[in-house]
Amino acid sequence: MAFPAEPMNFETILVENRDSIALVTLNRPDKLNAMSMMLKAEVIRALQELDKDENTRAIVITGAGPKAFTAGADIYEFHDRTPIEQWRMYEHGTLYDAVDRVSKPILAMINGYCFGGGLELAMACDLRIASDRATLGQTEINIGIIPGGGGSQRLPRLVGLGNALRLTLTGDRIDAAEAVRIGLVDEVVPHARLEQRTFEIATKIVRHSPLAVRLAKAAVRASARLPLDQGLRYEQGLFALVMASADKEEGVKAFLEKREPKWSDR
Ligand code: COO
């Protein structure tokens, strides 16, 4: 399917395709890219389209403006929300579920404030590359609530129980240096190099067989969810699958013929 299947006109995000890497920008800079219901719905739609688009091989998410990746869910929208309305949002599938379901590599380019649901969004991604100016925090406790976008489950898996409890219970904001030290982000780079480095990593990934990349991502991500024995069986199934692929044939042939492979994503 050619990108986009249908014109994607959005009000709160920007989507652009850069040589098979799609850049999704949360675009409410005057509100520090706070994630309104509309913004979340638009990101969900964009991710669903991009995951189907054969020209898109990786996705990068970032925030508009100089200050924020995103300052989290839009607090103004919490004011009147009822428990049933919240439950219905879970029933329809959240932004974090949509990120989790993306089959292609998805990288968070953390260009500033990354708080609450914003951190939950970044943690639902596969990789987190942060500017040295970024500050991060699981800050929901500051407004009398708790993480509701997967933070209580993903944070401990990334930083360990102690760090997760410290960040969740204090609502503290930490700098990028501490974030990379505890494993919350994968790399910290000077702010001016953030986009270059993020796209450098994404470009390396998209040079490989798209099918092998998707299967490798599925196998590695399963390790966070499955007991070891089940995870090993799952990996074996995906390995058997990739051994039947045209890309495996091409990859082996290209190696033997000492040339660059031409992937077909089959
Ligand atoms: C933020 C901050 C610490 C940034 O502080 P600053 O002083 O640099 O900027 P402002 O506080 O003045 O914010 C600018 C602007 O963005 C302002 O709007 P105006 O008053 O109309 O000028 C803020 O109201 C708005 N803003 C900032 N964050 C939000 C927001 N609007 C709606 N929602 C949010 N989140 O001040 C700060 O502390 N923000 C809250 C960070 C936070 O705790 N986020 C978690 C929210 S709960 C959640 O995500 C739950 C998920 C399940 C970043």
mmCIF file of C-alpha atoms and ligand atoms in Angstrom:
data_model
loop_
_atom_site.group_PDB
_atom_site.id
_atom_site.type_symbol
_atom_site.label_atom_id
_atom_site.label_comp_id
_atom_site.label_asym_id
_atom_site.label_seq_id
_atom_site.Cartn_x
_atom_site.Cartn_y
_atom_site.Cartn_z
ATOM 1 C CA MET A 1 0.000 0.000 0.000
ATOM 2 C CA ALA A 2 1.443 3.361 -1.031
ATOM 3 C CA PHE A 3 1.726 6.008 1.645
ATOM 4 C CA PRO A 4 -0.757 7.315 2.582
ATOM 5 C CA ALA A 5 -3.675 5.071 1.683
ATOM 6 C CA GLU A 6 -5.863 8.099 2.138
ATOM 7 C CA PRO A 7 -4.796 11.722 2.648
ATOM 8 C CA MET A 8 -3.919 12.056 6.308
ATOM 9 C CA ASN A 9 -4.892 15.559 7.321
ATOM 10 C CA PHE A 10 -4.263 16.096 10.992
ATOM 11 C CA GLU A 11 -4.823 19.032 13.302
ATOM 12 C CA THR A 12 -2.524 18.158 16.206
ATOM 13 C CA ILE A 13 0.299 16.132 14.613
ATOM 14 C CA LEU A 14 2.559 16.315 11.583
ATOM 15 C CA VAL A 15 3.494 13.245 9.547
ATOM 16 C CA GLU A 16 6.255 13.254 6.964
ATOM 17 C CA ASN A 17 8.029 10.474 5.118
ATOM 18 C CA ARG A 18 11.803 10.689 4.845
ATOM 19 C CA ASP A 19 13.267 7.894 2.735
ATOM 20 C CA SER A 20 11.164 5.108 4.222
ATOM 21 C CA ILE A 21 11.361 6.553 7.738
ATOM 22 C CA ALA A 22 8.165 8.310 8.844
ATOM 23 C CA LEU A 23 8.488 11.214 11.277
ATOM 24 C CA VAL A 24 5.436 11.776 13.493
ATOM 25 C CA THR A 25 5.586 15.093 15.356
ATOM 26 C CA LEU A 26 3.259 15.873 18.254
ATOM 27 C CA ASN A 27 2.286 19.404 17.291
ATOM 28 C CA ARG A 28 0.817 21.414 20.181
ATOM 29 C CA PRO A 29 3.966 23.350 21.113
ATOM 30 C CA ASP A 30 2.030 26.075 22.931
ATOM 31 C CA LYS A 31 0.810 23.363 25.300
ATOM 32 C CA LEU A 32 4.168 21.557 25.414
ATOM 33 C CA ASN A 33 2.626 18.946 23.118
ATOM 34 C CA ALA A 34 0.258 17.839 25.866
ATOM 35 C CA MET A 35 -1.616 14.820 24.560
ATOM 36 C CA SER A 36 -5.273 15.691 24.112
ATOM 37 C CA MET A 37 -7.832 13.032 23.163
ATOM 38 C CA MET A 38 -7.715 14.405 19.604
ATOM 39 C CA LEU A 39 -3.920 14.207 19.455
ATOM 40 C CA LYS A 40 -3.949 10.634 20.749
ATOM 41 C CA ALA A 41 -6.629 9.623 18.222
ATOM 42 C CA GLU A 42 -4.625 11.203 15.405
ATOM 43 C CA VAL A 43 -1.414 9.433 16.425
ATOM 44 C CA ILE A 44 -3.307 6.112 16.588
ATOM 45 C CA ARG A 45 -4.663 6.665 13.055
ATOM 46 C CA ALA A 46 -1.247 7.706 11.731
ATOM 47 C CA LEU A 47 0.472 4.652 13.253
ATOM 48 C CA GLN A 48 -2.162 2.291 11.826
ATOM 49 C CA GLU A 49 -1.707 3.795 8.338
ATOM 50 C CA LEU A 50 2.092 3.859 8.555
ATOM 51 C CA ASP A 51 2.236 0.246 9.730
ATOM 52 C CA LYS A 52 0.313 -0.765 6.602
ATOM 53 C CA ASP A 53 2.327 1.477 4.252
ATOM 54 C CA GLU A 54 4.900 -0.545 2.313
ATOM 55 C CA ASN A 55 7.077 2.559 1.837
ATOM 56 C CA THR A 56 7.417 3.073 5.576
ATOM 57 C CA ARG A 57 10.017 0.842 7.206
ATOM 58 C CA ALA A 58 10.506 2.658 10.517
ATOM 59 C CA ILE A 59 8.752 5.375 12.525
ATOM 60 C CA VAL A 60 10.202 8.181 14.654
ATOM 61 C CA ILE A 61 8.036 10.090 17.146
ATOM 62 C CA THR A 62 9.063 13.500 18.483
ATOM 63 C CA GLY A 63 7.628 16.769 19.814
ATOM 64 C CA ALA A 64 7.264 20.142 18.111
ATOM 65 C CA GLY A 65 9.006 23.198 19.502
ATOM 66 C CA PRO A 66 12.165 23.672 21.539
ATOM 67 C CA LYS A 67 10.887 22.591 24.964
ATOM 68 C CA ALA A 68 8.961 19.350 24.951
ATOM 69 C CA PHE A 69 8.660 15.862 23.598
ATOM 70 C CA THR A 70 5.347 15.932 25.430
ATOM 71 C CA ALA A 71 4.379 17.106 28.896
ATOM 72 C CA GLY A 72 2.014 14.154 29.172
ATOM 73 C CA ALA A 73 -1.725 13.711 28.895
ATOM 74 C CA ASP A 74 -3.737 16.917 28.666
ATOM 75 C CA ILE A 75 -4.540 17.604 32.303
ATOM 76 C CA TYR A 76 -7.392 19.947 31.361
ATOM 77 C CA GLU A 77 -9.236 16.956 29.932
ATOM 78 C CA PHE A 78 -9.008 15.076 33.208
ATOM 79 C CA HIS A 79 -11.159 17.635 34.986
ATOM 80 C CA ASP A 80 -14.593 16.260 34.100
ATOM 81 C CA ARG A 81 -13.707 12.749 32.906
ATOM 82 C CA THR A 82 -15.803 10.026 34.557
ATOM 83 C CA PRO A 83 -14.520 6.535 35.423
ATOM 84 C CA ILE A 84 -16.846 5.046 32.801
ATOM 85 C CA GLU A 85 -15.500 7.399 30.117
ATOM 86 C CA GLN A 86 -11.970 6.369 31.123
ATOM 87 C CA TRP A 87 -12.908 2.689 31.003
ATOM 88 C CA ARG A 88 -14.457 3.157 27.535
ATOM 89 C CA MET A 89 -11.157 4.679 26.348
ATOM 90 C CA TYR A 90 -9.393 1.511 27.480
ATOM 91 C CA GLU A 91 -12.011 -0.629 25.742
ATOM 92 C CA HIS A 92 -11.456 1.232 22.449
ATOM 93 C CA GLY A 93 -7.677 0.816 22.733
ATOM 94 C CA THR A 94 -5.252 3.436 23.901
ATOM 95 C CA LEU A 95 -2.408 5.284 22.223
ATOM 96 C CA TYR A 96 0.001 3.037 24.129
ATOM 97 C CA ASP A 97 -1.743 -0.104 22.801
ATOM 98 C CA ALA A 98 -1.410 1.326 19.276
ATOM 99 C CA VAL A 99 2.319 1.948 19.712
ATOM 100 C CA ASP A 100 2.730 -1.548 21.175
ATOM 101 C CA ARG A 101 0.987 -3.068 18.128
ATOM 102 C CA VAL A 102 3.214 -1.362 15.528
ATOM 103 C CA SER A 103 5.107 -4.183 13.779
ATOM 104 C CA LYS A 104 7.858 -1.888 12.454
ATOM 105 C CA PRO A 105 10.645 -0.319 14.522
ATOM 106 C CA ILE A 106 9.421 2.795 16.343
ATOM 107 C CA LEU A 107 11.865 5.219 17.976
ATOM 108 C CA ALA A 108 11.132 8.010 20.466
ATOM 109 C CA MET A 109 13.228 11.118 19.701
ATOM 110 C CA ILE A 110 12.999 12.829 23.099
ATOM 111 C CA ASN A 111 13.677 16.485 22.457
ATOM 112 C CA GLY A 112 12.655 17.941 25.846
ATOM 113 C CA TYR A 113 10.077 17.497 28.614
ATOM 114 C CA CYS A 114 8.907 13.883 28.753
ATOM 115 C CA PHE A 115 6.459 13.505 31.616
ATOM 116 C CA GLY A 116 3.652 11.191 32.683
ATOM 117 C CA GLY A 117 1.877 9.824 29.637
ATOM 118 C CA GLY A 118 4.708 11.242 27.553
ATOM 119 C CA LEU A 119 7.151 8.940 29.293
ATOM 120 C CA GLU A 120 4.651 6.102 28.883
ATOM 121 C CA LEU A 121 4.542 6.859 25.157
ATOM 122 C CA ALA A 122 8.346 6.812 24.951
ATOM 123 C CA MET A 123 8.521 3.541 26.892
ATOM 124 C CA ALA A 124 5.998 1.888 24.564
ATOM 125 C CA CYS A 125 8.426 2.628 21.699
ATOM 126 C CA ASP A 126 11.291 0.281 20.865
ATOM 127 C CA LEU A 127 14.143 2.756 21.365
ATOM 128 C CA ARG A 128 14.517 6.070 23.202
ATOM 129 C CA ILE A 129 17.106 8.608 22.036
ATOM 130 C CA ALA A 130 17.201 11.705 24.257
ATOM 131 C CA SER A 131 18.573 15.191 23.904
ATOM 132 C CA ASP A 132 20.961 16.207 26.680
ATOM 133 C CA ARG A 133 18.375 18.888 27.484
ATOM 134 C CA ALA A 134 15.564 16.358 28.069
ATOM 135 C CA THR A 135 13.982 15.912 31.478
ATOM 136 C CA LEU A 136 11.850 12.883 32.193
ATOM 137 C CA GLY A 137 9.504 11.767 34.942
ATOM 138 C CA GLN A 138 6.605 9.497 35.813
ATOM 139 C CA THR A 139 4.894 12.536 37.289
ATOM 140 C CA GLU A 140 1.243 11.531 37.609
ATOM 141 C CA ILE A 141 1.477 11.352 41.408
ATOM 142 C CA ASN A 142 1.954 15.145 41.471
ATOM 143 C CA ILE A 143 -1.691 15.588 40.445
ATOM 144 C CA GLY A 144 -3.042 12.835 42.652
ATOM 145 C CA ILE A 145 -3.273 10.048 40.113
ATOM 146 C CA ILE A 146 -1.132 7.094 39.073
ATOM 147 C CA PRO A 147 0.347 5.990 35.721
ATOM 148 C CA GLY A 148 -2.488 4.870 33.421
ATOM 149 C CA GLY A 149 -0.663 4.307 30.134
ATOM 150 C CA GLY A 150 1.466 1.305 31.021
ATOM 151 C CA GLY A 151 4.084 3.133 33.091
ATOM 152 C CA SER A 152 3.693 0.932 36.178
ATOM 153 C CA GLN A 153 4.492 -2.129 34.006
ATOM 154 C CA ARG A 154 7.047 -0.836 31.518
ATOM 155 C CA LEU A 155 9.107 1.362 33.854
ATOM 156 C CA PRO A 156 10.223 -1.481 36.193
ATOM 157 C CA ARG A 157 11.139 -3.594 33.160
ATOM 158 C CA LEU A 158 13.421 -0.829 31.949
ATOM 159 C CA VAL A 159 14.932 0.586 35.154
ATOM 160 C CA GLY A 160 14.300 -2.041 37.844
ATOM 161 C CA LEU A 161 11.781 -2.059 40.678
ATOM 162 C CA GLY A 162 13.635 0.361 42.951
ATOM 163 C CA ASN A 163 14.134 3.090 40.358
ATOM 164 C CA ALA A 164 10.584 2.598 39.100
ATOM 165 C CA LEU A 165 9.121 2.983 42.572
ATOM 166 C CA ARG A 166 11.342 6.010 43.305
ATOM 167 C CA LEU A 167 10.267 7.795 40.115
ATOM 168 C CA THR A 168 6.586 6.823 40.403
ATOM 169 C CA LEU A 169 6.172 7.584 44.114
ATOM 170 C CA THR A 170 8.212 10.821 44.210
ATOM 171 C CA GLY A 171 7.018 12.205 40.867
ATOM 172 C CA ASP A 172 10.588 13.448 40.452
ATOM 173 C CA ARG A 173 11.898 14.734 37.141
ATOM 174 C CA ILE A 174 15.335 13.409 36.163
ATOM 175 C CA ASP A 175 17.832 14.681 33.621
ATOM 176 C CA ALA A 176 18.979 12.798 30.551
ATOM 177 C CA ALA A 177 22.251 11.743 32.163
ATOM 178 C CA GLU A 178 20.432 9.928 34.970
ATOM 179 C CA ALA A 179 17.877 8.544 32.516
ATOM 180 C CA VAL A 180 20.556 6.826 30.427
ATOM 181 C CA ARG A 181 22.395 5.677 33.552
ATOM 182 C CA ILE A 182 19.334 3.788 34.842
ATOM 183 C CA GLY A 183 18.352 2.479 31.418
ATOM 184 C CA LEU A 184 15.288 4.646 30.878
ATOM 185 C CA VAL A 185 16.706 5.930 27.593
ATOM 186 C CA ASP A 186 19.105 4.146 25.264
ATOM 187 C CA GLU A 187 21.289 7.109 24.248
ATOM 188 C CA VAL A 188 21.782 10.759 25.141
ATOM 189 C CA VAL A 189 23.210 13.110 22.522
ATOM 190 C CA PRO A 190 23.841 16.861 22.323
ATOM 191 C CA HIS A 191 20.546 18.568 21.499
ATOM 192 C CA ALA A 192 21.834 19.775 18.127
ATOM 193 C CA ARG A 193 22.641 16.172 17.085
ATOM 194 C CA LEU A 194 19.428 14.518 18.280
ATOM 195 C CA GLU A 195 17.695 14.279 14.920
ATOM 196 C CA GLN A 196 20.869 13.274 13.082
ATOM 197 C CA ARG A 197 21.646 10.474 15.555
ATOM 198 C CA THR A 198 18.063 9.191 15.744
ATOM 199 C CA PHE A 199 17.820 9.007 11.952
ATOM 200 C CA GLU A 200 21.292 7.443 11.785
ATOM 201 C CA ILE A 201 20.018 4.541 13.910
ATOM 202 C CA ALA A 202 16.732 4.284 12.031
ATOM 203 C CA THR A 203 18.565 4.333 8.692
ATOM 204 C CA LYS A 204 20.826 1.465 9.770
ATOM 205 C CA ILE A 205 17.744 -0.558 10.693
ATOM 206 C CA VAL A 206 15.814 0.106 7.474
ATOM 207 C CA ARG A 207 18.783 -1.030 5.373
ATOM 208 C CA HIS A 208 17.985 -4.599 6.459
ATOM 209 C CA SER A 209 15.245 -6.921 5.241
ATOM 210 C CA PRO A 210 11.970 -5.357 6.443
ATOM 211 C CA LEU A 211 10.589 -8.842 7.108
ATOM 212 C CA ALA A 212 13.604 -9.916 9.164
ATOM 213 C CA VAL A 213 13.489 -6.628 11.084
ATOM 214 C CA ARG A 214 9.807 -7.108 11.966
ATOM 215 C CA LEU A 215 10.340 -10.744 13.024
ATOM 216 C CA ALA A 216 13.444 -9.885 15.057
ATOM 217 C CA LYS A 217 11.528 -7.066 16.794
ATOM 218 C CA ALA A 218 8.633 -9.432 17.578
ATOM 219 C CA ALA A 219 11.000 -12.045 19.011
ATOM 220 C CA VAL A 220 12.979 -9.653 21.212
ATOM 221 C CA ARG A 221 9.898 -7.774 22.438
ATOM 222 C CA ALA A 222 8.268 -11.095 23.365
ATOM 223 C CA SER A 223 11.041 -11.633 25.921
ATOM 224 C CA ALA A 224 9.445 -8.956 28.114
ATOM 225 C CA ARG A 225 6.181 -10.833 28.120
ATOM 226 C CA LEU A 226 6.937 -14.554 28.016
ATOM 227 C CA PRO A 227 8.577 -17.002 30.403
ATOM 228 C CA LEU A 228 11.948 -18.157 29.000
ATOM 229 C CA ASP A 229 10.784 -21.561 27.708
ATOM 230 C CA GLN A 230 7.806 -20.049 25.851
ATOM 231 C CA GLY A 231 9.971 -17.241 24.534
ATOM 232 C CA LEU A 232 12.522 -19.695 23.168
ATOM 233 C CA ARG A 233 9.767 -21.655 21.406
ATOM 234 C CA TYR A 234 8.362 -18.420 19.987
ATOM 235 C CA GLU A 235 11.812 -17.456 18.679
ATOM 236 C CA GLN A 236 12.217 -20.874 17.078
ATOM 237 C CA GLY A 237 8.904 -20.465 15.274
ATOM 238 C CA LEU A 238 9.895 -17.067 13.902
ATOM 239 C CA PHE A 239 13.344 -18.370 12.941
ATOM 240 C CA ALA A 240 11.742 -21.230 10.987
ATOM 241 C CA LEU A 241 9.502 -18.648 9.316
ATOM 242 C CA VAL A 242 12.361 -16.387 8.276
ATOM 243 C CA MET A 243 14.260 -19.412 6.920
ATOM 244 C CA ALA A 244 11.391 -19.792 4.411
ATOM 245 C CA SER A 245 11.673 -16.182 3.224
ATOM 246 C CA ALA A 246 12.870 -14.881 -0.116
ATOM 247 C CA ASP A 247 14.958 -12.377 1.832
ATOM 248 C CA LYS A 248 16.869 -15.212 3.492
ATOM 249 C CA GLU A 249 17.619 -16.657 0.054
ATOM 250 C CA GLU A 250 18.691 -13.227 -1.188
ATOM 251 C CA GLY A 251 20.776 -12.515 1.900
ATOM 252 C CA VAL A 252 22.692 -15.781 1.657
ATOM 253 C CA LYS A 253 23.114 -15.423 -2.133
ATOM 254 C CA ALA A 254 24.376 -11.841 -1.820
ATOM 255 C CA PHE A 255 26.921 -12.921 0.811
ATOM 256 C CA LEU A 256 28.226 -15.759 -1.376
ATOM 257 C CA GLU A 257 28.339 -13.456 -4.420
ATOM 258 C CA LYS A 258 30.025 -10.729 -2.341
ATOM 259 C CA ARG A 259 27.433 -8.061 -3.204
ATOM 260 C CA GLU A 260 24.817 -5.926 -1.422
ATOM 261 C CA PRO A 261 21.456 -7.721 -0.993
ATOM 262 C CA LYS A 262 18.276 -6.376 -2.585
ATOM 263 C CA TRP A 263 15.483 -7.071 -0.101
ATOM 264 C CA SER A 264 11.930 -7.878 -1.216
ATOM 265 C CA ASP A 265 10.225 -7.970 2.193
ATOM 266 C CA ARG A 266 8.983 -11.506 1.424
HETATM 267 C C1 COO B 1 4.603 21.928 33.077
HETATM 268 C C2 COO B 1 6.078 21.779 32.828
HETATM 269 C C3 COO B 1 6.890 21.625 34.100
HETATM 270 C C4 COO B 1 6.588 22.997 32.033
HETATM 271 O O1 COO B 1 6.555 24.148 32.847
HETATM 272 P P1 COO B 1 6.831 25.542 32.136
HETATM 273 O O2 COO B 1 6.804 26.571 33.199
HETATM 274 O O3 COO B 1 8.018 25.455 31.243
HETATM 275 O O4 COO B 1 5.597 25.747 31.155
HETATM 276 P P2 COO B 1 4.097 25.983 31.633
HETATM 277 O O5 COO B 1 3.835 25.260 32.893
HETATM 278 O O6 COO B 1 3.818 27.450 31.596
HETATM 279 O O7 COO B 1 3.296 25.263 30.461
HETATM 280 C C5 COO B 1 3.191 25.886 29.184
HETATM 281 C C6 COO B 1 1.780 25.655 28.731
HETATM 282 O O8 COO B 1 1.585 24.237 28.552
HETATM 283 C C7 COO B 1 0.740 26.085 29.762
HETATM 284 O O9 COO B 1 -0.410 26.493 29.044
HETATM 285 P P3 COO B 1 -0.991 27.984 29.228
HETATM 286 O O10 COO B 1 -1.214 28.158 30.699
HETATM 287 O O11 COO B 1 -2.242 28.024 28.417
HETATM 288 O O12 COO B 1 0.116 28.880 28.716
HETATM 289 C C8 COO B 1 0.432 24.811 30.482
HETATM 290 O O13 COO B 1 -0.863 24.805 31.048
HETATM 291 C C9 COO B 1 0.501 23.825 29.350
HETATM 292 N N1 COO B 1 0.732 22.457 29.808
HETATM 293 C C10 COO B 1 1.881 21.950 30.274
HETATM 294 N N2 COO B 1 1.737 20.656 30.597
HETATM 295 C C11 COO B 1 0.432 20.346 30.316
HETATM 296 C C12 COO B 1 -0.199 21.484 29.815
HETATM 297 N N3 COO B 1 -1.504 21.524 29.442
HETATM 298 C C13 COO B 1 -2.187 20.357 29.589
HETATM 299 N N4 COO B 1 -1.650 19.205 30.064
HETATM 300 C C14 COO B 1 -0.352 19.156 30.415
HETATM 301 N N5 COO B 1 0.167 17.983 30.824
HETATM 302 O O14 COO B 1 4.196 23.002 33.705
HETATM 303 C C15 COO B 1 4.052 20.750 33.868
HETATM 304 O O15 COO B 1 4.349 20.506 35.006
HETATM 305 N N6 COO B 1 3.206 20.013 33.138
HETATM 306 C C16 COO B 1 2.583 18.844 33.675
HETATM 307 C C17 COO B 1 3.559 17.682 33.596
HETATM 308 C C18 COO B 1 2.887 16.450 34.116
HETATM 309 O O16 COO B 1 2.799 16.248 35.299
HETATM 310 N N7 COO B 1 2.381 15.619 33.187
HETATM 311 C C19 COO B 1 1.646 14.422 33.544
HETATM 312 C C20 COO B 1 0.179 14.651 33.314
HETATM 313 S S1 COO B 1 -0.792 13.266 33.854
HETATM 314 C C21 COO B 1 -0.532 12.089 32.641
HETATM 315 O O17 COO B 1 0.254 12.280 31.703
HETATM 316 C C22 COO B 1 -1.299 10.863 32.772
HETATM 317 C C23 COO B 1 -1.164 9.825 31.885
HETATM 318 C C24 COO B 1 -1.917 8.571 32.054
HETATM 319 C C25 COO B 1 6.225 20.555 31.987
#
